Amino acid sequence: MIIGNAIANNLFKLDLIAEKQKALACNLANMDTPQYQRKDISFAQYLGGTSGSLETALSIKMGPSPVTAKTVSGKVDPAMELAEMRRMQAFYTEATRRMTSIFAEMKQAVSMGNG
């Protein structure tokens, strides 16, 4: 079921984007907190370098745990965090457009079957 896989993949991308946005917001909120360590989510960890299907690779990497932000070294740079938020907004826009396209394809397939 190709459409089912496309929906699952896109939903996972949307989850990654949401978690990344949460980490970025947390970084900005705590940038003046002494001893605060930045949080980040690496998309490459979850999406890059997979050798099999996305679902198989994700289940191996993630297990039963949801996506989580990792503590990374370095001070919070507000300009970098805001730029990354804008990048995530672009990814979100692309992912929602893709989901709309998938649903349009499904609707067309159903209407052709009823015709």
The first five atom37 places (N, CA, C, CB, O) and aatype in JSON, in Angstrom:
{
  "aatype": [12, 9, 9, 7, 2, 0, 9, 0, 2, 2, 10, 13, 11, 10, 3, 10, 9, 0, 6, 11, 5, 11, 0, 10, 0, 4, 2, 10, 0, 2, 12, 3, 16, 14, 5, 18, 5, 1, 11, 3, 9, 15, 13, 0, 5, 18, 10, 7, 7, 16, 15, 7, 15, 10, 6, 16, 0, 10, 15, 9, 11, 12, 7, 14, 15, 14, 19, 16, 0, 11, 16, 19, 15, 7, 11, 19, 3, 14, 0, 12, 6, 10, 0, 6, 12, 1, 1, 12, 5, 0, 13, 18, 16, 6, 0, 16, 1, 1, 12, 16, 15, 9, 13, 0, 6, 12, 11, 5, 0, 19, 15, 12, 7, 2, 7],
  "atom_mask": [
    [1, 1, 1, 1, 1],
    [1, 1, 1, 1, 1],
    [1, 1, 1, 1, 1],
    [1, 1, 1, 0, 1],
    [1, 1, 1, 1, 1],
    [1, 1, 1, 1, 1],
    [1, 1, 1, 1, 1],
    [1, 1, 1, 1, 1],
    [1, 1, 1, 1, 1],
    [1, 1, 1, 1, 1],
    [1, 1, 1, 1, 1],
    [1, 1, 1, 1, 1],
    [1, 1, 1, 1, 1],
    [1, 1, 1, 1, 1],
    [1, 1, 1, 1, 1],
    [1, 1, 1, 1, 1],
    [1, 1, 1, 1, 1],
    [1, 1, 1, 1, 1],
    [1, 1, 1, 1, 1],
    [1, 1, 1, 1, 1],
    [1, 1, 1, 1, 1],
    [1, 1, 1, 1, 1],
    [1, 1, 1, 1, 1],
    [1, 1, 1, 1, 1],
    [1, 1, 1, 1, 1],
    [1, 1, 1, 1, 1],
    [1, 1, 1, 1, 1],
    [1, 1, 1, 1, 1],
    [1, 1, 1, 1, 1],
    [1, 1, 1, 1, 1],
    [1, 1, 1, 1, 1],
    [1, 1, 1, 1, 1],
    [1, 1, 1, 1, 1],
    [1, 1, 1, 1, 1],
    [1, 1, 1, 1, 1],
    [1, 1, 1, 1, 1],
    [1, 1, 1, 1, 1],
    [1, 1, 1, 1, 1],
    [1, 1, 1, 1, 1],
    [1, 1, 1, 1, 1],
    [1, 1, 1, 1, 1],
    [1, 1, 1, 1, 1],
    [1, 1, 1, 1, 1],
    [1, 1, 1, 1, 1],
    [1, 1, 1, 1, 1],
    [1, 1, 1, 1, 1],
    [1, 1, 1, 1, 1],
    [1, 1, 1, 0, 1],
    [1, 1, 1, 0, 1],
    [1, 1, 1, 1, 1],
    [1, 1, 1, 1, 1],
    [1, 1, 1, 0, 1],
    [1, 1, 1, 1, 1],
    [1, 1, 1, 1, 1],
    [1, 1, 1, 1, 1],
    [1, 1, 1, 1, 1],
    [1, 1, 1, 1, 1],
    [1, 1, 1, 1, 1],
    [1, 1, 1, 1, 1],
    [1, 1, 1, 1, 1],
    [1, 1, 1, 1, 1],
    [1, 1, 1, 1, 1],
    [1, 1, 1, 0, 1],
    [1, 1, 1, 1, 1],
    [1, 1, 1, 1, 1],
    [1, 1, 1, 1, 1],
    [1, 1, 1, 1, 1],
    [1, 1, 1, 1, 1],
    [1, 1, 1, 1, 1],
    [1, 1, 1, 1, 1],
    [1, 1, 1, 1, 1],
    [1, 1, 1, 1, 1],
    [1, 1, 1, 1, 1],
    [1, 1, 1, 0, 1],
    [1, 1, 1, 1, 1],
    [1, 1, 1, 1, 1],
    [1, 1, 1, 1, 1],
    [1, 1, 1, 1, 1],
    [1, 1, 1, 1, 1],
    [1, 1, 1, 1, 1],
    [1, 1, 1, 1, 1],
    [1, 1, 1, 1, 1],
    [1, 1, 1, 1, 1],
    [1, 1, 1, 1, 1],
    [1, 1, 1, 1, 1],
    [1, 1, 1, 1, 1],
    [1, 1, 1, 1, 1],
    [1, 1, 1, 1, 1],
    [1, 1, 1, 1, 1],
    [1, 1, 1, 1, 1],
    [1, 1, 1, 1, 1],
    [1, 1, 1, 1, 1],
    [1, 1, 1, 1, 1],
    [1, 1, 1, 1, 1],
    [1, 1, 1, 1, 1],
    [1, 1, 1, 1, 1],
    [1, 1, 1, 1, 1],
    [1, 1, 1, 1, 1],
    [1, 1, 1, 1, 1],
    [1, 1, 1, 1, 1],
    [1, 1, 1, 1, 1],
    [1, 1, 1, 1, 1],
    [1, 1, 1, 1, 1],
    [1, 1, 1, 1, 1],
    [1, 1, 1, 1, 1],
    [1, 1, 1, 1, 1],
    [1, 1, 1, 1, 1],
    [1, 1, 1, 1, 1],
    [1, 1, 1, 1, 1],
    [1, 1, 1, 1, 1],
    [1, 1, 1, 1, 1],
    [1, 1, 1, 1, 1],
    [1, 1, 1, 0, 1],
    [1, 1, 1, 1, 1],
    [1, 1, 1, 0, 1]
  ],
  "atom_positions": [
    [[0.85, -1.18, 0.0], [0.0, 0.0, 0.0], [0.89, 1.24, 0.0], [-0.96, 0.0, 1.22], [1.34, 1.7, 1.05]],
    [[1.13, 1.76, -1.17], [2.04, 2.89, -1.36], [1.5, 4.16, -0.69], [2.26, 3.15, -2.85], [2.27, 4.88, -0.05]],
    [[0.21, 4.43, -0.82], [-0.35, 5.65, -0.23], [-0.25, 5.58, 1.3], [-1.82, 5.84, -0.66], [0.05, 6.59, 1.94]],
    [[-0.5, 4.42, 1.88], [-0.38, 4.26, 3.33], [1.02, 4.55, 3.81], [0.0, 0.0, 0.0], [1.2, 5.19, 4.85]],
    [[2.03, 4.08, 3.07], [3.42, 4.36, 3.43], [3.73, 5.85, 3.3], [4.37, 3.55, 2.55], [4.44, 6.41, 4.13]],
    [[3.2, 6.48, 2.26], [3.44, 7.91, 2.07], [2.84, 8.71, 3.21], [2.86, 8.38, 0.73], [3.45, 9.66, 3.7]],
    [[1.64, 8.33, 3.64], [1.01, 9.03, 4.77], [1.82, 8.83, 6.04], [-0.44, 8.53, 4.97], [2.09, 9.79, 6.77]],
    [[2.23, 7.58, 6.31], [3.01, 7.29, 7.52], [4.33, 8.05, 7.52], [3.27, 5.78, 7.64], [4.73, 8.62, 8.53]],
    [[5.01, 8.07, 6.38], [6.29, 8.79, 6.28], [6.1, 10.28, 6.52], [6.93, 8.55, 4.91], [6.88, 10.91, 7.23]],
    [[5.06, 10.83, 5.91], [4.81, 12.26, 6.05], [4.4, 12.62, 7.47], [3.73, 12.7, 5.07], [4.82, 13.65, 8.0]],
    [[3.59, 11.78, 8.09], [3.22, 12.03, 9.49], [4.45, 12.01, 10.39], [2.2, 10.98, 9.97], [4.56, 12.83, 11.31]],
    [[5.37, 11.09, 10.13], [6.58, 11.05, 10.93], [7.42, 12.32, 10.73], [7.41, 9.82, 10.58], [7.98, 12.85, 11.68]],
    [[7.49, 12.79, 9.49], [8.22, 14.04, 9.23], [7.58, 15.19, 10.0], [8.25, 14.36, 7.71], [8.28, 16.03, 10.58]],
    [[6.25, 15.24, 10.01], [5.55, 16.3, 10.76], [5.84, 16.18, 12.25], [4.03, 16.23, 10.5], [6.01, 17.2, 12.92]],
    [[5.91, 14.97, 12.78], [6.26, 14.79, 14.19], [7.68, 15.27, 14.47], [6.12, 13.31, 14.59], [7.93, 15.93, 15.48]],
    [[8.62, 14.95, 13.58], [9.99, 15.43, 13.74], [10.06, 16.95, 13.75], [10.89, 14.87, 12.63], [10.74, 17.55, 14.57]],
    [[9.34, 17.56, 12.82], [9.32, 19.02, 12.73], [8.77, 19.62, 14.02], [8.48, 19.49, 11.51], [9.32, 20.59, 14.55]],
    [[7.68, 19.05, 14.53], [7.08, 19.57, 15.76], [8.04, 19.45, 16.93], [5.77, 18.83, 16.08], [8.17, 20.39, 17.72]],
    [[8.71, 18.32, 17.06], [9.65, 18.13, 18.17], [10.86, 19.06, 18.03], [10.12, 16.68, 18.23], [11.37, 19.57, 19.03]],
    [[11.31, 19.26, 16.8], [12.43, 20.19, 16.58], [12.02, 21.61, 16.97], [12.89, 20.15, 15.09], [12.79, 22.33, 17.6]],
    [[10.8, 22.01, 16.61], [10.31, 23.34, 16.97], [10.24, 23.48, 18.5], [8.92, 23.6, 16.34], [10.57, 24.54, 19.04]],
    [[9.81, 22.43, 19.19], [9.75, 22.48, 20.66], [11.15, 22.67, 21.25], [9.11, 21.18, 21.22], [11.33, 23.46, 22.17]],
    [[12.13, 21.94, 20.71], [13.5, 22.07, 21.2], [14.03, 23.48, 20.96], [14.42, 21.02, 20.52], [14.67, 24.06, 21.83]],
    [[13.76, 24.02, 19.77], [14.22, 25.38, 19.45], [13.57, 26.41, 20.37], [13.91, 25.72, 17.99], [14.24, 27.33, 20.85]],
    [[12.27, 26.26, 20.62], [11.57, 27.18, 21.51], [12.13, 27.09, 22.93], [10.06, 26.88, 21.52], [12.28, 28.11, 23.61]],
    [[12.42, 25.89, 23.37], [13.01, 25.69, 24.7], [14.38, 26.37, 24.79], [13.14, 24.18, 25.03], [14.72, 27.0, 25.79]],
    [[15.16, 26.23, 23.73], [16.48, 26.88, 23.69], [16.35, 28.4, 23.82], [17.22, 26.51, 22.39], [17.07, 29.03, 24.58]],
    [[15.42, 28.97, 23.06], [15.23, 30.43, 23.12], [14.72, 30.87, 24.49], [14.26, 30.88, 22.03], [15.14, 31.9, 25.02]],
    [[13.82, 30.09, 25.06], [13.25, 30.45, 26.37], [14.3, 30.38, 27.48], [12.09, 29.53, 26.71], [14.19, 31.09, 28.48]],
    [[15.3, 29.54, 27.29], [16.3, 29.34, 28.34], [17.68, 29.9, 28.0], [16.43, 27.88, 28.63], [18.66, 29.56, 28.66]],
    [[17.76, 30.75, 27.0], [19.08, 31.2, 26.57], [19.83, 31.99, 27.64], [18.94, 32.05, 25.33], [21.06, 32.05, 27.6]],
    [[19.12, 32.59, 28.59], [19.8, 33.32, 29.67], [19.89, 32.52, 30.97], [19.07, 34.62, 29.93], [20.34, 33.03, 31.99]],
    [[19.46, 31.27, 30.93], [19.52, 30.41, 32.11], [20.96, 29.92, 32.29], [18.53, 29.2, 31.99], [21.52, 29.33, 31.37]],
    [[21.55, 30.16, 33.45], [22.92, 29.69, 33.68], [23.01, 28.17, 33.54], [23.41, 30.13, 35.07], [22.11, 27.45, 33.97]],
    [[24.07, 27.7, 32.96], [24.37, 26.28, 32.79], [23.41, 25.54, 31.86], [24.36, 25.61, 34.13], [23.46, 24.31, 31.76]],
    [[22.53, 26.27, 31.17], [21.6, 25.6, 30.25], [22.35, 25.04, 29.06], [20.5, 26.59, 29.77], [23.22, 25.71, 28.5]],
    [[22.04, 23.83, 28.69], [22.63, 23.18, 27.52], [21.58, 23.11, 26.41], [23.16, 21.75, 27.88], [20.44, 22.71, 26.64]],
    [[21.98, 23.49, 25.22], [21.08, 23.45, 24.06], [20.5, 22.06, 23.85], [21.82, 23.9, 22.79], [21.11, 21.05, 24.19]],
    [[19.3, 22.04, 23.29], [18.65, 20.79, 22.88], [18.53, 20.81, 21.36], [17.23, 20.61, 23.57], [18.36, 21.88, 20.76]],
    [[18.62, 19.65, 20.76], [18.5, 19.58, 19.31], [18.0, 18.21, 18.9], [19.85, 19.89, 18.63], [18.15, 17.23, 19.63]],
    [[17.41, 18.15, 17.73], [16.99, 16.9, 17.12], [17.65, 16.84, 15.76], [15.42, 16.8, 17.01], [17.51, 17.75, 14.94]],
    [[18.37, 15.77, 15.52], [19.04, 15.58, 14.24], [18.12, 14.8, 13.31], [20.4, 14.85, 14.42], [17.81, 13.64, 13.57]],
    [[17.69, 15.43, 12.23], [16.86, 14.72, 11.26], [17.62, 13.54, 10.66], [16.38, 15.67, 10.15], [17.05, 12.5, 10.38]],
    [[18.92, 13.73, 10.48], [19.74, 12.66, 9.9], [19.7, 11.39, 10.76], [21.19, 13.13, 9.73], [19.76, 10.28, 10.23]],
    [[19.59, 11.56, 12.06], [19.53, 10.41, 12.96], [18.31, 9.55, 12.65], [19.5, 10.87, 14.43], [18.37, 8.33, 12.72]],
    [[17.2, 10.19, 12.31], [15.96, 9.47, 12.08], [15.66, 9.2, 10.62], [14.83, 10.24, 12.66], [15.01, 8.2, 10.3]],
    [[16.13, 10.06, 9.72], [15.78, 9.92, 8.31], [16.95, 9.59, 7.4], [15.14, 11.16, 7.84], [16.75, 9.04, 6.32]],
    [[18.16, 9.91, 7.79], [19.31, 9.73, 6.91], [20.0, 8.4, 7.11], [0.0, 0.0, 0.0], [19.97, 7.81, 8.19]],
    [[20.62, 7.94, 6.06], [21.46, 6.74, 6.14], [20.7, 5.45, 6.37], [0.0, 0.0, 0.0], [21.27, 4.5, 6.89]],
    [[19.45, 5.4, 6.0], [18.7, 4.16, 6.2], [18.94, 3.24, 5.03], [17.19, 4.45, 6.36], [19.04, 3.67, 3.88]],
    [[19.05, 1.95, 5.33], [19.32, 0.99, 4.27], [18.08, 0.25, 3.82], [20.36, 0.0, 4.73], [18.06, -0.3, 2.72]],
    [[17.03, 0.22, 4.66], [15.8, -0.46, 4.29], [14.66, 0.52, 4.19], [0.0, 0.0, 0.0], [14.87, 1.72, 3.97]],
    [[13.46, 0.0, 4.37], [12.31, 0.9, 4.33], [12.38, 1.86, 5.51], [10.99, 0.11, 4.35], [12.98, 1.55, 6.54]],
    [[11.76, 3.0, 5.37], [11.79, 4.01, 6.42], [11.19, 3.47, 7.72], [11.04, 5.26, 5.98], [11.74, 3.7, 8.79]],
    [[10.08, 2.77, 7.62], [9.43, 2.26, 8.83], [10.33, 1.29, 9.58], [8.1, 1.59, 8.47], [10.41, 1.34, 10.81]],
    [[11.0, 0.39, 8.86], [11.89, -0.58, 9.5], [13.06, 0.13, 10.18], [12.42, -1.59, 8.47], [13.39, -0.16, 11.33]],
    [[13.67, 1.06, 9.46], [14.8, 1.78, 10.03], [14.39, 2.57, 11.26], [15.42, 2.71, 8.98], [15.11, 2.61, 12.25]],
    [[13.22, 3.21, 11.2], [12.76, 3.99, 12.34], [12.48, 3.1, 13.54], [11.52, 4.78, 11.97], [12.82, 3.46, 14.67]],
    [[11.86, 1.96, 13.32], [11.54, 1.09, 14.45], [12.81, 0.56, 15.09], [10.65, -0.07, 14.0], [12.86, 0.39, 16.31]],
    [[13.84, 0.31, 14.3], [15.12, -0.16, 14.85], [15.79, 0.96, 15.64], [16.06, -0.65, 13.73], [16.26, 0.74, 16.75]],
    [[15.83, 2.16, 15.08], [16.5, 3.28, 15.73], [15.75, 3.78, 16.95], [16.68, 4.4, 14.76], [16.35, 4.11, 17.97]],
    [[14.43, 3.84, 16.85], [13.65, 4.49, 17.88], [13.11, 3.54, 18.94], [12.51, 5.22, 17.26], [12.93, 3.93, 20.09]],
    [[12.86, 2.3, 18.57], [12.24, 1.39, 19.52], [10.89, 1.95, 19.95], [0.0, 0.0, 0.0], [10.21, 2.6, 19.16]],
    [[10.51, 1.7, 21.2], [9.2, 2.18, 21.64], [9.19, 3.66, 22.03], [8.74, 1.36, 22.81], [8.13, 4.21, 22.31]],
    [[10.35, 4.3, 22.04], [10.42, 5.69, 22.49], [10.05, 6.65, 21.38], [11.83, 6.01, 22.99], [10.3, 6.38, 20.2]],
    [[9.43, 7.78, 21.75], [9.16, 8.81, 20.74], [10.43, 9.58, 20.41], [8.06, 9.79, 21.23], [11.48, 9.35, 21.01]],
    [[10.33, 10.47, 19.47], [11.46, 11.34, 19.12], [11.8, 12.2, 20.32], [11.12, 12.22, 17.87], [10.91, 12.77, 20.95]],
    [[13.06, 12.28, 20.65], [13.47, 13.1, 21.79], [14.63, 14.0, 21.4], [13.85, 12.21, 22.99], [15.48, 13.64, 20.57]],
    [[14.66, 15.15, 22.01], [15.75, 16.09, 21.77], [16.95, 15.68, 22.61], [15.32, 17.55, 22.11], [16.81, 15.28, 23.77]],
    [[18.1, 15.78, 22.02], [19.35, 15.46, 22.72], [20.02, 16.76, 23.16], [20.3, 14.63, 21.81], [19.9, 17.79, 22.5]],
    [[20.72, 16.69, 24.29], [21.51, 17.83, 24.74], [22.77, 17.89, 23.9], [21.84, 17.73, 26.25], [23.46, 16.89, 23.72]],
    [[23.06, 19.07, 23.39], [24.26, 19.26, 22.58], [25.09, 20.38, 23.19], [23.9, 19.59, 21.1], [24.56, 21.24, 23.9]],
    [[26.37, 20.35, 22.92], [27.24, 21.37, 23.5], [27.09, 22.68, 22.75], [28.71, 20.91, 23.5], [26.74, 22.71, 21.57]],
    [[27.35, 23.73, 23.44], [27.31, 25.04, 22.82], [26.28, 25.95, 23.44], [0.0, 0.0, 0.0], [25.29, 25.51, 24.02]],
    [[26.56, 27.22, 23.32], [25.68, 28.26, 23.85], [24.55, 28.51, 22.86], [26.47, 29.57, 24.15], [24.71, 28.33, 21.65]],
    [[23.42, 28.93, 23.37], [22.28, 29.25, 22.52], [22.56, 30.54, 21.76], [20.98, 29.37, 23.36], [22.84, 31.58, 22.36]],
    [[22.47, 30.47, 20.44], [22.62, 31.63, 19.58], [21.23, 31.97, 19.04], [23.65, 31.36, 18.4], [20.72, 31.26, 18.17]],
    [[20.61, 33.05, 19.54], [19.23, 33.36, 19.14], [19.05, 33.47, 17.62], [18.8, 34.65, 19.79], [18.03, 33.02, 17.09]],
    [[20.0, 34.06, 16.94], [19.88, 34.2, 15.48], [19.85, 32.84, 14.8], [21.05, 35.05, 14.93], [19.08, 32.63, 13.87]],
    [[20.69, 31.92, 15.27], [20.73, 30.58, 14.69], [19.44, 29.83, 15.0], [21.94, 29.81, 15.22], [18.9, 29.13, 14.14]],
    [[18.94, 29.96, 16.23], [17.7, 29.27, 16.62], [16.53, 29.79, 15.79], [17.42, 29.46, 18.14], [15.7, 29.0, 15.33]],
    [[16.45, 31.09, 15.6], [15.36, 31.68, 14.8], [15.47, 31.27, 13.33], [15.38, 33.21, 14.93], [14.46, 31.0, 12.68]],
    [[16.69, 31.24, 12.81], [16.88, 30.79, 11.42], [16.45, 29.33, 11.26], [18.36, 30.96, 11.0], [15.84, 28.96, 10.26]],
    [[16.75, 28.53, 12.25], [16.35, 27.11, 12.21], [14.83, 26.98, 12.31], [17.03, 26.32, 13.36], [14.24, 26.1, 11.69]],
    [[14.19, 27.85, 13.09], [12.73, 27.85, 13.16], [12.12, 28.18, 11.8], [12.24, 28.86, 14.23], [11.12, 27.58, 11.4]],
    [[12.71, 29.13, 11.1], [12.21, 29.48, 9.76], [12.39, 28.3, 8.81], [12.95, 30.73, 9.22], [11.53, 28.03, 7.96]],
    [[13.5, 27.61, 8.94], [13.74, 26.42, 8.1], [12.71, 25.34, 8.39], [15.17, 25.86, 8.34], [12.21, 24.69, 7.47]],
    [[12.38, 25.15, 9.66], [11.36, 24.15, 10.04], [9.99, 24.56, 9.51], [11.31, 23.98, 11.58], [9.18, 23.71, 9.15]],
    [[9.73, 25.86, 9.46], [8.47, 26.34, 8.91], [8.37, 25.96, 7.43], [8.34, 27.88, 9.09], [7.31, 25.55, 6.96]],
    [[9.46, 26.09, 6.7], [9.47, 25.7, 5.28], [9.25, 24.19, 5.14], [10.81, 26.12, 4.61], [8.5, 23.76, 4.27]],
    [[9.9, 23.4, 6.0], [9.7, 21.95, 5.97], [8.25, 21.6, 6.27], [10.63, 21.25, 6.98], [7.67, 20.71, 5.65]],
    [[7.66, 22.31, 7.24], [6.27, 22.07, 7.61], [5.35, 22.37, 6.42], [5.88, 22.93, 8.83], [4.43, 21.6, 6.12]],
    [[5.59, 23.49, 5.76], [4.78, 23.85, 4.6], [4.87, 22.78, 3.52], [5.23, 25.21, 4.04], [3.85, 22.41, 2.93]],
    [[6.07, 22.3, 3.25], [6.26, 21.25, 2.25], [5.54, 19.97, 2.66], [7.76, 20.96, 2.04], [4.9, 19.33, 1.84]],
    [[5.64, 19.6, 3.93], [5.02, 18.36, 4.4], [3.49, 18.45, 4.36], [5.48, 18.05, 5.82], [2.83, 17.47, 4.01]],
    [[2.94, 19.59, 4.71], [1.48, 19.72, 4.66], [0.98, 19.74, 3.21], [1.03, 20.99, 5.4], [-0.1, 19.22, 2.92]],
    [[1.74, 20.34, 2.32], [1.36, 20.31, 0.9], [1.41, 18.89, 0.37], [2.3, 21.22, 0.06], [0.55, 18.48, -0.41]],
    [[2.42, 18.14, 0.79], [2.52, 16.74, 0.36], [1.33, 15.94, 0.89], [3.84, 16.11, 0.85], [0.77, 15.12, 0.16]],
    [[0.94, 16.18, 2.12], [-0.2, 15.45, 2.7], [-1.48, 15.82, 1.94], [-0.34, 15.77, 4.21], [-2.3, 14.94, 1.67]],
    [[-1.66, 17.08, 1.62], [-2.82, 17.51, 0.84], [-2.84, 16.8, -0.51], [-2.82, 19.04, 0.64], [-3.89, 16.38, -0.98]],
    [[-1.69, 16.68, -1.13], [-1.58, 16.0, -2.42], [-1.95, 14.52, -2.3], [-0.15, 16.14, -2.97], [-2.63, 13.97, -3.16]],
    [[-1.49, 13.88, -1.23], [-1.8, 12.46, -1.02], [-3.31, 12.28, -0.87], [-1.07, 11.92, 0.24], [-3.89, 11.37, -1.47]],
    [[-3.94, 13.14, -0.09], [-5.39, 13.03, 0.1], [-6.15, 13.32, -1.19], [-5.85, 13.99, 1.2], [-7.18, 12.71, -1.44]],
    [[-5.65, 14.24, -2.0], [-6.28, 14.52, -3.29], [-6.19, 13.29, -4.2], [-5.62, 15.74, -3.97], [-7.15, 12.96, -4.9]],
    [[-5.04, 12.61, -4.18], [-4.88, 11.38, -4.96], [-5.85, 10.31, -4.49], [-3.44, 10.86, -4.87], [-6.46, 9.61, -5.3]],
    [[-5.99, 10.18, -3.18], [-6.93, 9.2, -2.63], [-8.36, 9.53, -3.04], [-6.83, 9.16, -1.09], [-9.11, 8.64, -3.43]],
    [[-8.73, 10.79, -2.95], [-10.09, 11.22, -3.32], [-10.35, 10.93, -4.79], [-10.28, 12.74, -3.02], [-11.43, 10.47, -5.15]],
    [[-9.38, 11.19, -5.64], [-9.53, 10.93, -7.07], [-9.68, 9.43, -7.32], [-8.32, 11.48, -7.85], [-10.51, 9.02, -8.14]],
    [[-8.9, 8.62, -6.63], [-8.99, 7.17, -6.81], [-10.37, 6.65, -6.37], [-7.88, 6.46, -6.01], [-10.95, 5.79, -7.03]],
    [[-10.88, 7.17, -5.28], [-12.19, 6.75, -4.8], [-13.29, 7.19, -5.77], [-12.46, 7.32, -3.4], [-14.19, 6.41, -6.07]],
    [[-13.21, 8.42, -6.26], [-14.24, 8.91, -7.19], [-14.21, 8.15, -8.51], [-14.05, 10.42, -7.44], [-15.25, 7.97, -9.13]],
    [[-13.04, 7.72, -8.96], [-12.94, 6.94, -10.19], [-13.56, 5.55, -9.98], [-11.44, 6.82, -10.65], [-14.17, 4.99, -10.89]],
    [[-13.39, 5.01, -8.79], [-13.94, 3.69, -8.49], [-15.46, 3.71, -8.38], [0.0, 0.0, 0.0], [-16.11, 2.68, -8.58]],
    [[-16.04, 4.86, -8.05], [-17.49, 4.98, -7.9], [-18.18, 5.35, -9.22], [-17.83, 6.03, -6.84], [-19.4, 5.3, -9.33]],
    [[-17.37, 5.72, -10.2], [-17.92, 6.23, -11.45], [-18.43, 5.18, -12.32], [0.0, 0.0, 0.0], [-18.92, 5.46, -13.41]]
  ]
}
